[in-house]
Short mmCIF file of C-alpha atoms in Angstrom, two decimals:
data_model
loop_
_atom_site.label_atom_id
_atom_site.label_comp_id
_atom_site.label_asym_id
_atom_site.label_seq_id
_atom_site.Cartn_x
_atom_site.Cartn_y
_atom_site.Cartn_z
CA MET A 1 -128.79 16.25 -174.31
CA MET A 2 -125.79 17.99 -175.83
CA ARG A 3 -125.84 18.19 -179.63
CA PHE A 4 -123.08 17.19 -182.01
CA ASN A 5 -122.63 18.55 -185.51
CA ILE A 6 -121.47 15.52 -187.49
CA PRO A 7 -121.53 15.91 -191.27
CA PRO A 8 -121.73 12.88 -193.57
CA ILE A 9 -118.64 11.90 -195.55
CA PRO A 10 -119.03 13.50 -199.03
CA GLN A 11 -119.83 10.82 -201.60
CA GLU A 12 -117.81 12.70 -204.20
CA TRP A 13 -114.69 12.25 -202.07
CA LEU A 14 -115.30 8.52 -201.80
CA ALA A 15 -115.69 8.30 -205.58
CA GLN A 16 -112.59 10.40 -206.19
CA ALA A 17 -110.52 8.34 -203.74
CA ARG A 18 -111.64 5.04 -205.33
CA ALA A 19 -110.75 6.34 -208.79
CA HIS A 20 -107.31 7.38 -207.53
CA GLN A 21 -106.78 4.01 -205.83
CA ASP A 22 -107.48 2.26 -209.15
CA GLN A 23 -104.76 4.33 -210.86
CA LEU A 24 -101.98 3.30 -208.47
CA THR A 25 -99.21 1.06 -209.79
CA LYS A 26 -100.68 -2.33 -208.88
CA PRO A 27 -103.44 -4.56 -210.16
CA PRO A 28 -106.78 -3.18 -208.91
CA GLY A 29 -107.82 -4.95 -205.72
CA SER A 30 -104.44 -6.59 -205.19
CA LEU A 31 -104.07 -5.02 -201.74
CA GLY A 32 -107.47 -6.34 -200.72
CA TYR A 33 -109.26 -4.66 -197.84
CA LEU A 34 -106.30 -2.31 -197.32
CA GLU A 35 -107.49 -0.44 -200.40
CA GLU A 36 -110.95 0.21 -198.99
CA LEU A 37 -109.42 1.40 -195.72
CA GLY A 38 -107.26 3.87 -197.64
CA VAL A 39 -110.22 5.11 -199.67
CA ARG A 40 -112.26 5.75 -196.54
CA LEU A 41 -109.37 7.52 -194.80
CA ALA A 42 -108.89 9.76 -197.85
CA ALA A 43 -112.59 10.60 -197.91
CA ILE A 44 -112.67 11.35 -194.17
CA GLN A 45 -109.68 13.69 -194.48
CA GLN A 46 -110.89 14.96 -197.88
CA THR A 47 -107.50 14.56 -199.51
CA LEU A 48 -105.91 12.02 -201.84
CA ARG A 49 -102.83 12.09 -199.61
CA PRO A 50 -104.18 11.11 -196.18
CA VAL A 51 -101.78 11.08 -193.26
CA LEU A 52 -102.22 9.42 -189.87
CA GLY A 53 -99.83 10.65 -187.21
CA LYS A 54 -100.14 10.28 -183.46
CA GLY A 55 -102.97 8.12 -182.15
CA ALA A 56 -104.90 8.18 -178.89
CA VAL A 57 -107.04 5.76 -176.93
CA ILE A 58 -109.43 6.91 -174.20
CA VAL A 59 -109.80 4.06 -171.71
CA CYS A 60 -113.17 4.66 -170.04
CA ALA A 61 -113.68 2.99 -166.68
CA ALA A 62 -116.61 2.36 -164.35
CA ASP A 63 -117.97 -0.23 -161.96
CA HIS A 64 -121.23 -2.13 -162.33
CA GLY A 65 -123.79 -3.00 -159.67
CA VAL A 66 -124.67 -6.13 -161.62
CA ALA A 67 -121.30 -7.62 -160.65
CA ALA A 68 -123.03 -8.52 -157.35
CA GLU A 69 -124.95 -11.17 -159.33
CA GLY A 70 -121.78 -13.25 -159.78
CA VAL A 71 -121.41 -12.62 -163.52
CA SER A 72 -117.62 -12.15 -163.57
CA ALA A 73 -114.62 -14.28 -162.69
CA TYR A 74 -113.04 -11.29 -160.95
CA PRO A 75 -114.14 -9.12 -158.00
CA SER A 76 -115.25 -5.52 -158.52
CA GLU A 77 -112.17 -4.06 -156.81
CA VAL A 78 -110.12 -5.09 -159.85
CA THR A 79 -111.54 -2.09 -161.75
CA ALA A 80 -109.88 0.42 -159.42
CA GLN A 81 -106.70 -1.66 -159.25
CA MET A 82 -106.42 -1.74 -163.04
CA LEU A 83 -106.83 2.04 -163.24
CA LEU A 84 -103.69 2.36 -161.15
CA ASN A 85 -101.99 -0.12 -163.47
CA PHE A 86 -102.99 1.90 -166.57
CA ARG A 87 -101.62 5.07 -165.02
CA ALA A 88 -98.39 3.33 -164.03
CA GLY A 89 -97.95 2.04 -167.59
CA GLY A 90 -98.13 -1.64 -166.66
CA ALA A 91 -101.20 -2.85 -168.57
CA ALA A 92 -101.43 -4.50 -171.99
CA ILE A 93 -102.86 -1.36 -173.56
CA ASN A 94 -99.82 0.64 -172.44
CA GLN A 95 -97.44 -1.74 -174.23
CA ILE A 96 -99.51 -1.94 -177.41
CA ALA A 97 -100.01 1.83 -177.48
CA ARG A 98 -96.27 2.38 -177.13
CA ALA A 99 -95.63 0.07 -180.09
CA ALA A 100 -98.41 1.72 -182.14
CA HIS A 101 -97.42 5.36 -181.51
CA ALA A 102 -100.51 6.14 -179.46
CA GLN A 103 -101.12 7.90 -176.17
CA VAL A 104 -103.26 6.34 -173.45
CA TYR A 105 -105.77 8.54 -171.62
CA VAL A 106 -107.63 7.14 -168.60
CA LEU A 107 -111.15 8.40 -167.85
CA ASP A 108 -112.82 7.39 -164.57
CA VAL A 109 -116.53 8.08 -164.92
CA GLY A 110 -117.81 5.55 -162.39
CA VAL A 111 -115.19 3.58 -160.47
CA ASN A 112 -116.05 2.65 -156.90
CA SER A 113 -112.86 3.96 -155.37
CA PRO A 114 -111.86 6.28 -152.52
CA VAL A 115 -109.42 7.96 -154.90
CA PRO A 116 -111.23 11.09 -156.16
CA SER A 117 -111.85 11.67 -159.86
CA PRO A 118 -113.23 14.97 -161.20
CA GLU A 119 -115.03 13.18 -164.05
CA ARG A 120 -116.66 10.49 -161.90
CA VAL A 121 -120.44 10.65 -162.25
CA ARG A 122 -121.18 8.17 -159.46
CA PRO A 123 -119.33 5.17 -157.94
CA GLY A 124 -120.78 2.47 -160.18
CA THR A 125 -124.17 1.81 -161.72
CA GLY A 126 -127.22 0.27 -160.17
CA ASN A 127 -127.71 -3.49 -160.45
CA ILE A 128 -129.51 -3.70 -163.80
CA ALA A 129 -131.12 -7.00 -162.87
CA GLN A 130 -133.03 -5.12 -160.15
CA GLU A 131 -133.01 -1.40 -160.97
CA ALA A 132 -132.03 1.20 -163.55
CA ALA A 133 -128.32 1.60 -164.19
CA MET A 134 -128.38 5.39 -163.86
CA THR A 135 -130.54 8.47 -164.30
CA ARG A 136 -130.83 10.32 -167.59
CA ALA A 137 -128.86 13.23 -166.14
CA GLU A 138 -126.07 10.85 -165.14
CA ALA A 139 -126.06 9.26 -168.60
CA GLU A 140 -125.73 12.67 -170.24
CA GLN A 141 -122.98 13.67 -167.81
CA ALA A 142 -120.98 10.54 -168.68
CA ILE A 143 -121.41 11.18 -172.41
CA ARG A 144 -120.15 14.74 -171.93
CA ALA A 145 -117.15 13.45 -169.98
CA GLY A 146 -116.22 11.12 -172.84
CA ALA A 147 -116.64 13.91 -175.37
CA GLU A 148 -114.42 16.26 -173.37
CA ALA A 149 -111.74 13.56 -173.04
CA ALA A 150 -111.78 13.08 -176.82
CA ARG A 151 -111.49 16.82 -177.43
CA ARG A 152 -108.53 16.99 -175.05
CA ALA A 153 -106.75 14.17 -176.89
CA ILE A 154 -107.43 15.84 -180.25
CA ALA A 155 -106.16 19.20 -178.95
CA GLU A 156 -102.96 17.40 -177.90
CA GLY A 157 -102.36 16.10 -181.40
CA ALA A 158 -104.35 12.90 -181.92
CA THR A 159 -105.08 12.19 -185.59
CA ILE A 160 -106.78 8.82 -185.05
CA LEU A 161 -108.90 7.98 -182.03
CA ALA A 162 -109.96 4.79 -180.28
CA ALA A 163 -111.84 4.02 -177.10
CA GLY A 164 -111.04 1.34 -174.54
CA ASP A 165 -112.94 0.00 -171.56
CA MET A 166 -112.41 -1.22 -168.02
CA GLY A 167 -115.15 -2.33 -165.70
CA ILE A 168 -115.82 -5.63 -163.97
CA GLY A 169 -119.29 -6.73 -165.07
CA ASN A 170 -119.36 -4.58 -168.17
CA THR A 171 -119.89 -7.37 -170.68
CA THR A 172 -123.15 -8.10 -168.87
CA ALA A 173 -124.30 -4.50 -169.30
CA ALA A 174 -123.03 -4.56 -172.89
CA ALA A 175 -125.03 -7.72 -173.59
CA ALA A 176 -128.23 -6.29 -172.12
CA LEU A 177 -127.90 -2.96 -173.94
CA THR A 178 -126.97 -4.63 -177.24
CA ALA A 179 -129.90 -7.04 -177.01
CA ALA A 180 -132.24 -4.10 -176.43
CA LEU A 181 -130.77 -1.95 -179.21
CA LEU A 182 -130.77 -4.77 -181.78
CA GLY A 183 -133.91 -6.64 -180.69
CA LEU A 184 -132.05 -9.85 -179.84
CA GLU A 185 -132.43 -12.49 -177.17
CA ALA A 186 -130.03 -12.65 -174.22
CA GLU A 187 -128.42 -15.89 -175.45
CA ALA A 188 -127.50 -14.34 -178.80
CA VAL A 189 -125.27 -11.64 -177.31
CA THR A 190 -124.02 -13.01 -173.99
CA GLY A 191 -120.52 -14.47 -173.89
CA ARG A 192 -118.04 -15.57 -171.26
CA GLY A 193 -116.43 -12.16 -170.68
CA THR A 194 -113.48 -12.64 -168.36
CA GLY A 195 -113.62 -16.40 -168.96
CA VAL A 196 -116.34 -17.65 -166.64
CA ASP A 197 -117.13 -21.36 -166.35
CA GLU A 198 -120.33 -22.94 -167.67
CA ALA A 199 -122.32 -22.52 -164.45
CA ARG A 200 -121.44 -18.85 -164.17
CA TYR A 201 -122.10 -18.34 -167.88
CA GLN A 202 -125.63 -19.72 -167.47
CA GLN A 203 -126.08 -17.41 -164.48
CA LYS A 204 -124.93 -14.49 -166.63
CA VAL A 205 -127.47 -15.30 -169.35
CA GLN A 206 -130.23 -15.41 -166.74
CA VAL A 207 -129.12 -12.05 -165.33
CA VAL A 208 -129.20 -10.44 -168.78
CA ARG A 209 -132.65 -11.90 -169.36
CA ARG A 210 -133.87 -10.54 -166.02
CA ALA A 211 -132.48 -7.11 -166.85
CA LEU A 212 -134.26 -7.07 -170.21
CA HIS A 213 -137.56 -8.16 -168.68
CA ARG A 214 -137.28 -5.48 -165.98
CA ALA A 215 -136.52 -2.77 -168.55
CA GLN A 216 -139.35 -3.93 -170.77
CA ALA A 217 -141.77 -3.68 -167.87
CA ARG A 218 -140.74 -0.03 -167.45
CA LEU A 219 -140.36 1.05 -171.08
CA GLY A 220 -142.58 -1.26 -173.09
CA ALA A 221 -141.19 -2.71 -176.32
CA LEU A 222 -137.44 -2.14 -176.07
CA THR A 223 -136.96 -1.81 -179.82
CA GLN A 224 -139.27 1.22 -179.69
CA ALA A 225 -137.45 2.91 -176.82
CA GLY A 226 -134.96 5.71 -177.38
CA PRO A 227 -131.21 5.04 -177.06
CA LEU A 228 -130.84 7.23 -173.96
CA GLU A 229 -133.75 5.46 -172.27
CA LEU A 230 -132.11 2.11 -172.92
CA LEU A 231 -128.75 3.40 -171.70
CA THR A 232 -130.21 4.62 -168.42
CA GLU A 233 -131.93 1.29 -167.80
CA LEU A 234 -129.29 -1.18 -168.97
CA GLY A 235 -125.97 0.46 -169.73
CA GLY A 236 -122.77 1.42 -168.02
CA LEU A 237 -121.21 4.77 -167.28
CA GLU A 238 -118.10 3.85 -169.28
CA ILE A 239 -120.30 2.76 -172.19
CA ALA A 240 -121.93 6.20 -172.10
CA ALA A 241 -118.50 7.85 -172.00
CA ILE A 242 -117.33 5.72 -174.96
CA ALA A 243 -120.33 6.97 -176.95
CA GLY A 244 -119.20 10.50 -176.06
CA VAL A 245 -115.67 9.77 -177.30
CA PHE A 246 -116.99 8.65 -180.67
CA LEU A 247 -119.50 11.50 -180.95
CA ALA A 248 -116.86 14.17 -180.33
CA GLY A 249 -114.31 12.36 -182.50
CA ALA A 250 -116.71 12.25 -185.44
CA GLU A 251 -117.60 15.89 -184.93
CA ALA A 252 -113.89 16.70 -185.21
CA GLY A 253 -113.63 14.64 -188.42
CA LEU A 254 -111.22 11.99 -187.14
CA PRO A 255 -111.10 8.32 -188.11
CA LEU A 256 -112.46 6.37 -185.15
CA VAL A 257 -111.56 2.80 -184.23
CA THR A 258 -113.71 0.42 -182.22
CA ASP A 259 -112.34 -2.27 -179.91
CA GLY A 260 -114.29 -5.24 -178.55
CA PHE A 261 -117.76 -5.86 -177.18
CA PRO A 262 -118.24 -3.09 -174.56
CA VAL A 263 -116.55 -0.44 -176.74
CA THR A 264 -118.62 -1.38 -179.77
CA THR A 265 -121.72 -1.12 -177.56
CA GLY A 266 -120.72 2.52 -177.02
CA ALA A 267 -120.19 2.94 -180.77
CA LEU A 268 -123.60 1.42 -181.51
CA LEU A 269 -125.15 3.79 -178.99
CA ALA A 270 -123.36 6.77 -180.56
CA CYS A 271 -124.69 5.78 -183.99
CA ARG A 272 -128.24 5.59 -182.62
CA LEU A 273 -127.82 9.09 -181.20
CA GLU A 274 -126.12 10.52 -184.31
CA PRO A 275 -126.24 8.16 -187.33
CA ASN A 276 -123.44 9.92 -189.22
CA VAL A 277 -120.94 8.63 -186.64
CA ARG A 278 -120.99 5.33 -188.53
CA GLU A 279 -119.18 6.87 -191.50
CA TYR A 280 -116.10 7.59 -189.38
CA LEU A 281 -115.88 4.14 -187.74
CA PHE A 282 -113.37 1.38 -188.39
CA ALA A 283 -113.53 -1.96 -186.59
CA GLY A 284 -110.09 -2.59 -185.13
CA HIS A 285 -110.80 -6.27 -184.52
CA ARG A 286 -113.51 -8.84 -183.85
CA SER A 287 -113.43 -10.44 -180.43
CA VAL A 288 -114.60 -13.91 -179.47
CA GLU A 289 -117.70 -12.48 -177.74
CA PRO A 290 -120.79 -13.59 -179.73
CA GLY A 291 -122.47 -10.23 -179.29
CA HIS A 292 -119.56 -8.45 -180.93
CA ARG A 293 -120.19 -10.19 -184.25
CA ARG A 294 -123.85 -9.12 -184.04
CA GLN A 295 -122.81 -5.52 -183.39
CA LEU A 296 -120.37 -5.38 -186.30
CA ASP A 297 -122.97 -6.92 -188.60
CA ALA A 298 -125.51 -4.29 -187.50
CA LEU A 299 -123.01 -1.49 -188.11
CA GLY A 300 -121.83 -2.95 -191.41
CA LEU A 301 -118.20 -2.95 -190.26
CA ARG A 302 -115.56 -5.44 -191.34
CA PRO A 303 -112.91 -6.12 -188.68
CA ILE A 304 -109.31 -5.33 -189.57
CA LEU A 305 -107.94 -8.02 -187.24
CA GLU A 306 -109.28 -11.29 -185.87
CA LEU A 307 -106.86 -12.61 -183.26
CA ASP A 308 -109.24 -14.26 -180.74
CA MET A 309 -108.74 -11.32 -178.37
CA ARG A 310 -111.17 -10.54 -175.54
CA LEU A 311 -109.19 -8.34 -173.15
CA GLY A 312 -110.70 -4.95 -173.86
CA GLU A 313 -108.81 -1.81 -172.73
CA GLY A 314 -108.70 -0.70 -176.40
CA THR A 315 -106.02 -3.29 -177.20
CA GLY A 316 -107.51 -4.59 -180.44
CA ALA A 317 -108.33 -1.10 -181.66
CA VAL A 318 -104.84 0.31 -181.10
CA LEU A 319 -103.23 -2.82 -182.55
CA SER A 320 -104.91 -1.92 -185.87
CA PHE A 321 -103.42 1.61 -185.98
CA PRO A 322 -100.28 0.57 -187.93
CA ILE A 323 -102.44 -1.12 -190.58
CA LEU A 324 -104.55 2.00 -190.96
CA ARG A 325 -101.38 4.10 -191.22
CA ALA A 326 -100.12 1.75 -193.94
CA ALA A 327 -103.43 2.11 -195.81
CA ALA A 328 -103.06 5.90 -195.69
CA SER A 329 -99.43 5.69 -196.84
CA VAL A 330 -100.39 3.55 -199.86
CA MET A 331 -102.90 6.20 -200.92
CA ALA A 332 -100.55 9.10 -200.29
CA GLY A 333 -97.24 7.70 -201.48
CA MET A 334 -97.76 5.32 -204.37
CA ALA A 335 -97.27 6.60 -207.89
CA THR A 336 -100.04 6.37 -210.46
CA PHE A 337 -99.46 4.51 -213.72
CA ALA A 338 -99.18 7.85 -215.51
CA GLN A 339 -96.69 9.28 -213.01
CA ALA A 340 -94.47 6.20 -213.11
CA GLY A 341 -94.71 5.63 -216.86
CA VAL A 342 -96.02 2.10 -216.28
CA SER A 343 -98.41 0.56 -218.80
CA GLN A 344 -101.81 -0.50 -217.45
CA THR A 345 -102.59 -3.08 -220.11
#
């Protein structure tokens, strides 16, 4: 497994940034959560004048063998079709990224498509209800691919980084992996994904339960298994790549923004591999998927937005970029009471 050198955020910078925030020309706390966002951005950049310029979102894509179990409202070929849409600029993430001054990168680590991709590890995972999703070597290869995509975006000027996802069936894999990582039952983390009806939702819960029982038979108590073991049994190639995006982004010292359920599964995995990743994470939004709330609670992250979104692609993450830029601008641009000659009491 490749290693990442991710330092913790210095506590002295957090203290210094909070003290500076309290000296700005406004009643303390009057900008609410925006103030905490600004403090964290200042501490990550280790300056009282943080700046967020160009953003980037790495949309990681892969197919899932578990889609054969009828867990999605859409057929598997939609994954490859949507990749073409991303590259043509016609998807929701393209429009939101354009509005939010962010560049979209598309990473195919596991799409079942005749169109070649140099980063593709294999054309989809195994059906996790019946077999392991991937081998350990494949999991590590997908993580490396995500890390390299993040490094490329950073080299091209990204100052804030998000991950997105595309993969029919991936909320099923995300549910299984989240349940295993957090020690939860299938029902607690399984939602309706693409909007399945009640019968298909019940089928999806049963599939997640079967996947967990199968993995437990191989690994023993899932809460005692390592994160890579759980990934190989239950995860997705794009989830592995998303973990790589966040690992490399944290290593580079960038603020990182999570999206919905599958992306936050990758973030949770990255934090299990390298716990200091958590200090660089911001939750762009909270989706309507029940497992997403459980993930954010486990990570201790408060969502910036809550708009009942469940699309994926990185849309909720990138939509939060302007708010994070505003939080940085408040820290960097506001005068202190002393500078402005304004009385505090």
